[in-house]
Amino acid sequence: MSTLTTELMARRNNRPTQFELKGKPIEPCPFCGCKDIHLAQDDWMHWCGCSDCGVEGPVRDSRLHAIGIWNRRRAA
């Protein structure tokens, strides 16, 4: 299995928890409408991403902040 495949599988398995969502659903992707949203991180940065079209971000310093920003995001 390639490194990229391993990374993508790890990201898809990193879903927001009910605690992080505070009982609200995570918003679907503003670009393609996919509801398969994952969380990613790199050292101190966190962001949400779409598992279908691949759009990611914006980057924030905590998981909770990244989820909040994703839920307020609109298509450009």
mmCIF file of N, CA, C and O in Angstrom:
data_model
loop_
_atom_site.group_PDB
_atom_site.id
_atom_site.type_symbol
_atom_site.label_atom_id
_atom_site.label_comp_id
_atom_site.label_asym_id
_atom_site.label_seq_id
_atom_site.Cartn_x
_atom_site.Cartn_y
_atom_site.Cartn_z
ATOM 1 N N MET A 1 0.849 -1.171 0.000
ATOM 2 C CA MET A 1 0.000 0.000 0.000
ATOM 3 C C MET A 1 0.896 1.235 0.000
ATOM 4 O O MET A 1 1.862 1.315 0.747
ATOM 5 N N SER A 2 0.548 2.204 -0.824
ATOM 6 C CA SER A 2 1.381 3.398 -0.933
ATOM 7 C C SER A 2 1.194 4.310 0.281
ATOM 8 O O SER A 2 0.218 4.210 1.024
ATOM 9 N N THR A 3 2.134 5.215 0.453
ATOM 10 C CA THR A 3 2.061 6.181 1.552
ATOM 11 C C THR A 3 0.838 7.074 1.406
ATOM 12 O O THR A 3 0.162 7.377 2.396
ATOM 13 N N LEU A 4 0.530 7.486 0.193
ATOM 14 C CA LEU A 4 -0.640 8.335 -0.043
ATOM 15 C C LEU A 4 -1.931 7.609 0.316
ATOM 16 O O LEU A 4 -2.806 8.178 0.978
ATOM 17 N N THR A 5 -2.044 6.350 -0.067
ATOM 18 C CA THR A 5 -3.236 5.569 0.261
ATOM 19 C C THR A 5 -3.382 5.430 1.773
ATOM 20 O O THR A 5 -4.474 5.586 2.314
ATOM 21 N N THR A 6 -2.296 5.162 2.458
ATOM 22 C CA THR A 6 -2.314 5.049 3.916
ATOM 23 C C THR A 6 -2.761 6.355 4.558
ATOM 24 O O THR A 6 -3.572 6.354 5.483
ATOM 25 N N GLU A 7 -2.240 7.472 4.081
ATOM 26 C CA GLU A 7 -2.614 8.792 4.608
ATOM 27 C C GLU A 7 -4.092 9.075 4.376
ATOM 28 O O GLU A 7 -4.795 9.554 5.271
ATOM 29 N N LEU A 8 -4.593 8.797 3.197
ATOM 30 C CA LEU A 8 -6.003 9.038 2.899
ATOM 31 C C LEU A 8 -6.915 8.156 3.752
ATOM 32 O O LEU A 8 -7.955 8.614 4.233
ATOM 33 N N MET A 9 -6.528 6.916 3.974
ATOM 34 C CA MET A 9 -7.331 6.031 4.821
ATOM 35 C C MET A 9 -7.352 6.525 6.264
ATOM 36 O O MET A 9 -8.393 6.508 6.923
ATOM 37 N N ALA A 10 -6.220 7.006 6.758
ATOM 38 C CA ALA A 10 -6.153 7.535 8.123
ATOM 39 C C ALA A 10 -7.042 8.765 8.260
ATOM 40 O O ALA A 10 -7.739 8.940 9.264
ATOM 41 N N ARG A 11 -7.030 9.630 7.262
ATOM 42 C CA ARG A 11 -7.874 10.829 7.306
ATOM 43 C C ARG A 11 -9.348 10.467 7.302
ATOM 44 O O ARG A 11 -10.138 11.043 8.034
ATOM 45 N N ARG A 12 -9.746 9.521 6.481
ATOM 46 C CA ARG A 12 -11.157 9.125 6.416
ATOM 47 C C ARG A 12 -11.638 8.517 7.721
ATOM 48 O O ARG A 12 -12.808 8.584 8.049
ATOM 49 N N ASN A 13 -10.735 7.920 8.479
ATOM 50 C CA ASN A 13 -11.100 7.329 9.760
ATOM 51 C C ASN A 13 -11.101 8.343 10.893
ATOM 52 O O ASN A 13 -11.474 8.018 12.007
ATOM 53 N N ASN A 14 -10.684 9.579 10.643
ATOM 54 C CA ASN A 14 -10.607 10.618 11.664
ATOM 55 C C ASN A 14 -11.813 11.544 11.533
ATOM 56 O O ASN A 14 -11.737 12.631 10.991
ATOM 57 N N ARG A 15 -12.932 11.104 12.044
ATOM 58 C CA ARG A 15 -14.179 11.859 11.969
ATOM 59 C C ARG A 15 -14.368 12.705 13.222
ATOM 60 O O ARG A 15 -13.883 12.352 14.291
ATOM 61 N N PRO A 16 -15.111 13.805 13.117
ATOM 62 C CA PRO A 16 -15.425 14.596 14.310
ATOM 63 C C PRO A 16 -16.289 13.784 15.277
ATOM 64 O O PRO A 16 -17.161 13.030 14.852
ATOM 65 N N THR A 17 -16.057 13.942 16.573
ATOM 66 C CA THR A 17 -16.846 13.235 17.576
ATOM 67 C C THR A 17 -18.118 14.021 17.899
ATOM 68 O O THR A 17 -18.217 15.211 17.596
ATOM 69 N N GLN A 18 -19.074 13.363 18.550
ATOM 70 C CA GLN A 18 -20.308 14.045 18.955
ATOM 71 C C GLN A 18 -20.005 15.166 19.938
ATOM 72 O O GLN A 18 -20.658 16.199 19.929
ATOM 73 N N PHE A 19 -19.005 14.991 20.796
ATOM 74 C CA PHE A 19 -18.613 16.045 21.726
ATOM 75 C C PHE A 19 -18.135 17.274 20.959
ATOM 76 O O PHE A 19 -18.512 18.399 21.269
ATOM 77 N N GLU A 20 -17.295 17.050 19.958
ATOM 78 C CA GLU A 20 -16.768 18.174 19.176
ATOM 79 C C GLU A 20 -17.870 18.868 18.381
ATOM 80 O O GLU A 20 -17.830 20.079 18.188
ATOM 81 N N LEU A 21 -18.865 18.120 17.939
ATOM 82 C CA LEU A 21 -19.950 18.698 17.150
ATOM 83 C C LEU A 21 -21.050 19.307 18.023
ATOM 84 O O LEU A 21 -21.937 19.984 17.515
ATOM 85 N N LYS A 22 -20.990 19.062 19.333
ATOM 86 C CA LYS A 22 -21.978 19.589 20.281
ATOM 87 C C LYS A 22 -23.403 19.230 19.875
ATOM 88 O O LYS A 22 -24.316 20.037 19.955
ATOM 89 N N GLY A 23 -23.580 17.996 19.399
ATOM 90 C CA GLY A 23 -24.896 17.513 19.026
ATOM 91 C C GLY A 23 -25.405 17.987 17.677
ATOM 92 O O GLY A 23 -26.480 17.598 17.248
ATOM 93 N N LYS A 24 -24.647 18.810 16.978
ATOM 94 C CA LYS A 24 -25.056 19.310 15.665
ATOM 95 C C LYS A 24 -24.317 18.523 14.586
ATOM 96 O O LYS A 24 -23.180 18.113 14.789
ATOM 97 N N PRO A 25 -24.927 18.333 13.439
ATOM 98 C CA PRO A 25 -24.221 17.621 12.361
ATOM 99 C C PRO A 25 -23.159 18.517 11.726
ATOM 100 O O PRO A 25 -23.293 19.737 11.715
ATOM 101 N N ILE A 26 -22.093 17.899 11.247
ATOM 102 C CA ILE A 26 -21.108 18.681 10.498
ATOM 103 C C ILE A 26 -21.721 18.999 9.140
ATOM 104 O O ILE A 26 -22.422 18.170 8.549
ATOM 105 N N GLU A 27 -21.513 20.201 8.681
ATOM 106 C CA GLU A 27 -22.082 20.636 7.406
ATOM 107 C C GLU A 27 -21.443 19.875 6.252
ATOM 108 O O GLU A 27 -20.255 19.550 6.295
ATOM 109 N N PRO A 28 -22.206 19.597 5.197
ATOM 110 C CA PRO A 28 -21.622 18.937 4.027
ATOM 111 C C PRO A 28 -20.651 19.870 3.305
ATOM 112 O O PRO A 28 -20.599 21.072 3.581
ATOM 113 N N CYS A 29 -19.919 19.317 2.375
ATOM 114 C CA CYS A 29 -18.959 20.101 1.596
ATOM 115 C C CYS A 29 -19.689 21.226 0.863
ATOM 116 O O CYS A 29 -20.696 20.976 0.201
ATOM 117 N N PRO A 30 -19.202 22.465 0.964
ATOM 118 C CA PRO A 30 -19.867 23.577 0.293
ATOM 119 C C PRO A 30 -19.696 23.555 -1.231
ATOM 120 O O PRO A 30 -20.358 24.295 -1.930
ATOM 121 N N PHE A 31 -18.830 22.700 -1.735
ATOM 122 C CA PHE A 31 -18.571 22.659 -3.172
ATOM 123 C C PHE A 31 -19.279 21.502 -3.869
ATOM 124 O O PHE A 31 -19.840 21.683 -4.942
ATOM 125 N N CYS A 32 -19.265 20.298 -3.253
ATOM 126 C CA CYS A 32 -19.871 19.150 -3.934
ATOM 127 C C CYS A 32 -21.070 18.575 -3.173
ATOM 128 O O CYS A 32 -21.786 17.735 -3.707
ATOM 129 N N GLY A 33 -21.277 19.002 -1.914
ATOM 130 C CA GLY A 33 -22.409 18.525 -1.139
ATOM 131 C C GLY A 33 -22.187 17.205 -0.428
ATOM 132 O O GLY A 33 -23.080 16.692 0.244
ATOM 133 N N CYS A 34 -20.993 16.634 -0.530
ATOM 134 C CA CYS A 34 -20.677 15.361 0.111
ATOM 135 C C CYS A 34 -20.762 15.505 1.641
ATOM 136 O O CYS A 34 -20.346 16.510 2.198
ATOM 137 N N LYS A 35 -21.293 14.472 2.298
ATOM 138 C CA LYS A 35 -21.399 14.498 3.753
ATOM 139 C C LYS A 35 -20.288 13.704 4.435
ATOM 140 O O LYS A 35 -20.266 13.587 5.646
ATOM 141 N N ASP A 36 -19.356 13.182 3.658
ATOM 142 C CA ASP A 36 -18.238 12.399 4.185
ATOM 143 C C ASP A 36 -17.069 13.339 4.491
ATOM 144 O O ASP A 36 -16.143 13.483 3.699
ATOM 145 N N ILE A 37 -17.122 14.003 5.648
ATOM 146 C CA ILE A 37 -16.129 15.000 6.034
ATOM 147 C C ILE A 37 -15.207 14.399 7.089
ATOM 148 O O ILE A 37 -15.650 13.743 8.020
ATOM 149 N N HIS A 38 -13.900 14.649 6.964
ATOM 150 C CA HIS A 38 -12.917 14.145 7.900
ATOM 151 C C HIS A 38 -12.122 15.297 8.494
ATOM 152 O O HIS A 38 -12.169 16.419 8.003
ATOM 153 N N LEU A 39 -11.386 15.005 9.553
ATOM 154 C CA LEU A 39 -10.465 15.958 10.166
ATOM 155 C C LEU A 39 -9.045 15.520 9.876
ATOM 156 O O LEU A 39 -8.743 14.325 9.879
ATOM 157 N N ALA A 40 -8.181 16.476 9.634
ATOM 158 C CA ALA A 40 -6.770 16.181 9.395
ATOM 159 C C ALA A 40 -5.940 17.087 10.288
ATOM 160 O O ALA A 40 -6.408 18.129 10.745
ATOM 161 N N GLN A 41 -4.710 16.679 10.532
ATOM 162 C CA GLN A 41 -3.827 17.515 11.332
ATOM 163 C C GLN A 41 -2.390 17.295 10.924
ATOM 164 O O GLN A 41 -2.035 16.259 10.378
ATOM 165 N N ASP A 42 -1.582 18.321 11.186
ATOM 166 C CA ASP A 42 -0.157 18.266 10.907
ATOM 167 C C ASP A 42 0.535 19.099 11.977
ATOM 168 O O ASP A 42 0.440 20.319 11.944
ATOM 169 N N ASP A 43 1.163 18.444 12.927
ATOM 170 C CA ASP A 43 1.772 19.106 14.084
ATOM 171 C C ASP A 43 0.716 19.918 14.830
ATOM 172 O O ASP A 43 -0.133 19.352 15.468
ATOM 173 N N TRP A 44 0.727 21.221 14.721
ATOM 174 C CA TRP A 44 -0.213 22.068 15.473
ATOM 175 C C TRP A 44 -1.414 22.510 14.652
ATOM 176 O O TRP A 44 -2.312 23.161 15.173
ATOM 177 N N MET A 45 -1.487 22.181 13.389
ATOM 178 C CA MET A 45 -2.573 22.644 12.521
ATOM 179 C C MET A 45 -3.656 21.583 12.380
ATOM 180 O O MET A 45 -3.366 20.390 12.328
ATOM 181 N N HIS A 46 -4.908 22.026 12.300
ATOM 182 C CA HIS A 46 -6.061 21.144 12.124
ATOM 183 C C HIS A 46 -6.956 21.715 11.043
ATOM 184 O O HIS A 46 -7.092 22.936 10.928
ATOM 185 N N TRP A 47 -7.587 20.839 10.266
ATOM 186 C CA TRP A 47 -8.520 21.288 9.245
ATOM 187 C C TRP A 47 -9.479 20.167 8.890
ATOM 188 O O TRP A 47 -9.213 19.006 9.145
ATOM 189 N N CYS A 48 -10.624 20.539 8.332
ATOM 190 C CA CYS A 48 -11.604 19.579 7.838
ATOM 191 C C CYS A 48 -11.412 19.425 6.339
ATOM 192 O O CYS A 48 -10.915 20.333 5.666
ATOM 193 N N GLY A 49 -11.829 18.308 5.816
ATOM 194 C CA GLY A 49 -11.711 18.074 4.387
ATOM 195 C C GLY A 49 -12.804 17.154 3.878
ATOM 196 O O GLY A 49 -13.372 16.367 4.625
ATOM 197 N N CYS A 50 -13.089 17.284 2.603
ATOM 198 C CA CYS A 50 -14.097 16.469 1.942
ATOM 199 C C CYS A 50 -13.434 15.213 1.380
ATOM 200 O O CYS A 50 -12.418 15.306 0.684
ATOM 201 N N SER A 51 -14.025 14.063 1.671
ATOM 202 C CA SER A 51 -13.469 12.802 1.175
ATOM 203 C C SER A 51 -13.817 12.543 -0.285
ATOM 204 O O SER A 51 -13.252 11.655 -0.904
ATOM 205 N N ASP A 52 -14.736 13.330 -0.843
ATOM 206 C CA ASP A 52 -15.153 13.126 -2.232
ATOM 207 C C ASP A 52 -14.356 14.012 -3.188
ATOM 208 O O ASP A 52 -13.608 13.513 -4.018
ATOM 209 N N CYS A 53 -14.494 15.333 -3.066
ATOM 210 C CA CYS A 53 -13.832 16.243 -4.019
ATOM 211 C C CYS A 53 -12.439 16.677 -3.558
ATOM 212 O O CYS A 53 -11.679 17.236 -4.330
ATOM 213 N N GLY A 54 -12.110 16.446 -2.268
ATOM 214 C CA GLY A 54 -10.761 16.730 -1.784
ATOM 215 C C GLY A 54 -10.521 18.134 -1.272
ATOM 216 O O GLY A 54 -9.418 18.435 -0.837
ATOM 217 N N VAL A 55 -11.525 19.004 -1.278
ATOM 218 C CA VAL A 55 -11.325 20.360 -0.772
ATOM 219 C C VAL A 55 -11.029 20.287 0.726
ATOM 220 O O VAL A 55 -11.571 19.453 1.443
ATOM 221 N N GLU A 56 -10.093 21.133 1.204
ATOM 222 C CA GLU A 56 -9.690 21.126 2.608
ATOM 223 C C GLU A 56 -9.576 22.547 3.127
ATOM 224 O O GLU A 56 -9.426 23.483 2.368
ATOM 225 N N GLY A 57 -9.625 22.657 4.457
ATOM 226 C CA GLY A 57 -9.365 23.936 5.107
ATOM 227 C C GLY A 57 -10.630 24.625 5.526
ATOM 228 O O GLY A 57 -11.708 24.077 5.379
ATOM 229 N N PRO A 58 -10.517 25.779 6.064
ATOM 230 C CA PRO A 58 -9.306 26.501 6.441
ATOM 231 C C PRO A 58 -8.595 25.864 7.642
ATOM 232 O O PRO A 58 -9.199 25.135 8.406
ATOM 233 N N VAL A 59 -7.327 26.187 7.783
ATOM 234 C CA VAL A 59 -6.471 25.621 8.819
ATOM 235 C C VAL A 59 -6.624 26.433 10.099
ATOM 236 O O VAL A 59 -6.625 27.659 10.061
ATOM 237 N N ARG A 60 -6.758 25.734 11.229
ATOM 238 C CA ARG A 60 -6.877 26.392 12.530
ATOM 239 C C ARG A 60 -6.000 25.665 13.551
ATOM 240 O O ARG A 60 -5.487 24.586 13.297
ATOM 241 N N ASP A 61 -5.873 26.235 14.741
ATOM 242 C CA ASP A 61 -4.982 25.677 15.752
ATOM 243 C C ASP A 61 -5.627 24.641 16.660
ATOM 244 O O ASP A 61 -4.956 24.053 17.494
ATOM 245 N N SER A 62 -6.919 24.387 16.531
ATOM 246 C CA SER A 62 -7.567 23.335 17.322
ATOM 247 C C SER A 62 -8.625 22.631 16.479
ATOM 248 O O SER A 62 -9.153 23.194 15.514
ATOM 249 N N ARG A 63 -8.932 21.400 16.876
ATOM 250 C CA ARG A 63 -9.962 20.636 16.158
ATOM 251 C C ARG A 63 -11.309 21.337 16.242
ATOM 252 O O ARG A 63 -12.022 21.434 15.253
ATOM 253 N N LEU A 64 -11.658 21.822 17.439
ATOM 254 C CA LEU A 64 -12.951 22.475 17.624
ATOM 255 C C LEU A 64 -13.084 23.727 16.753
ATOM 256 O O LEU A 64 -14.135 23.978 16.164
ATOM 257 N N HIS A 65 -12.020 24.506 16.676
ATOM 258 C CA HIS A 65 -12.049 25.717 15.855
ATOM 259 C C HIS A 65 -12.145 25.358 14.368
ATOM 260 O O HIS A 65 -12.871 26.006 13.609
ATOM 261 N N ALA A 66 -11.439 24.316 13.949
ATOM 262 C CA ALA A 66 -11.490 23.888 12.543
ATOM 263 C C ALA A 66 -12.900 23.431 12.163
ATOM 264 O O ALA A 66 -13.406 23.761 11.085
ATOM 265 N N ILE A 67 -13.575 22.714 13.066
ATOM 266 C CA ILE A 67 -14.946 22.266 12.809
ATOM 267 C C ILE A 67 -15.894 23.456 12.732
ATOM 268 O O ILE A 67 -16.746 23.539 11.844
ATOM 269 N N GLY A 68 -15.740 24.407 13.673
ATOM 270 C CA GLY A 68 -16.589 25.598 13.669
ATOM 271 C C GLY A 68 -16.451 26.413 12.396
ATOM 272 O O GLY A 68 -17.447 26.866 11.820
ATOM 273 N N ILE A 69 -15.233 26.581 11.937
ATOM 274 C CA ILE A 69 -14.992 27.331 10.693
ATOM 275 C C ILE A 69 -15.579 26.575 9.499
ATOM 276 O O ILE A 69 -16.183 27.165 8.615
ATOM 277 N N TRP A 70 -15.392 25.256 9.461
ATOM 278 C CA TRP A 70 -15.952 24.452 8.359
ATOM 279 C C TRP A 70 -17.466 24.614 8.299
ATOM 280 O O TRP A 70 -18.042 24.783 7.239
ATOM 281 N N ASN A 71 -18.117 24.576 9.451
ATOM 282 C CA ASN A 71 -19.581 24.660 9.482
ATOM 283 C C ASN A 71 -20.091 26.030 9.073
ATOM 284 O O ASN A 71 -21.247 26.159 8.683
ATOM 285 N N ARG A 72 -19.266 27.056 9.132
ATOM 286 C CA ARG A 72 -19.694 28.388 8.686
ATOM 287 C C ARG A 72 -19.224 28.709 7.267
ATOM 288 O O ARG A 72 -19.534 29.773 6.737
ATOM 289 N N ARG A 73 -18.513 27.813 6.630
ATOM 290 C CA ARG A 73 -17.927 28.037 5.314
ATOM 291 C C ARG A 73 -18.988 28.012 4.215
ATOM 292 O O ARG A 73 -19.935 27.239 4.251
ATOM 293 N N ARG A 74 -18.797 28.816 3.226
ATOM 294 C CA ARG A 74 -19.687 28.868 2.056
ATOM 295 C C ARG A 74 -18.860 28.710 0.785
ATOM 296 O O ARG A 74 -17.680 29.060 0.753
ATOM 297 N N ALA A 75 -19.475 28.206 -0.253
ATOM 298 C CA ALA A 75 -18.784 28.029 -1.536
ATOM 299 C C ALA A 75 -18.366 29.378 -2.099
ATOM 300 O O ALA A 75 -19.063 30.365 -1.955
ATOM 301 N N ALA A 76 -17.194 29.381 -2.716
ATOM 302 C CA ALA A 76 -16.674 30.629 -3.312
ATOM 303 C C ALA A 76 -17.305 30.900 -4.657
ATOM 304 O O ALA A 76 -17.784 30.058 -5.338
#
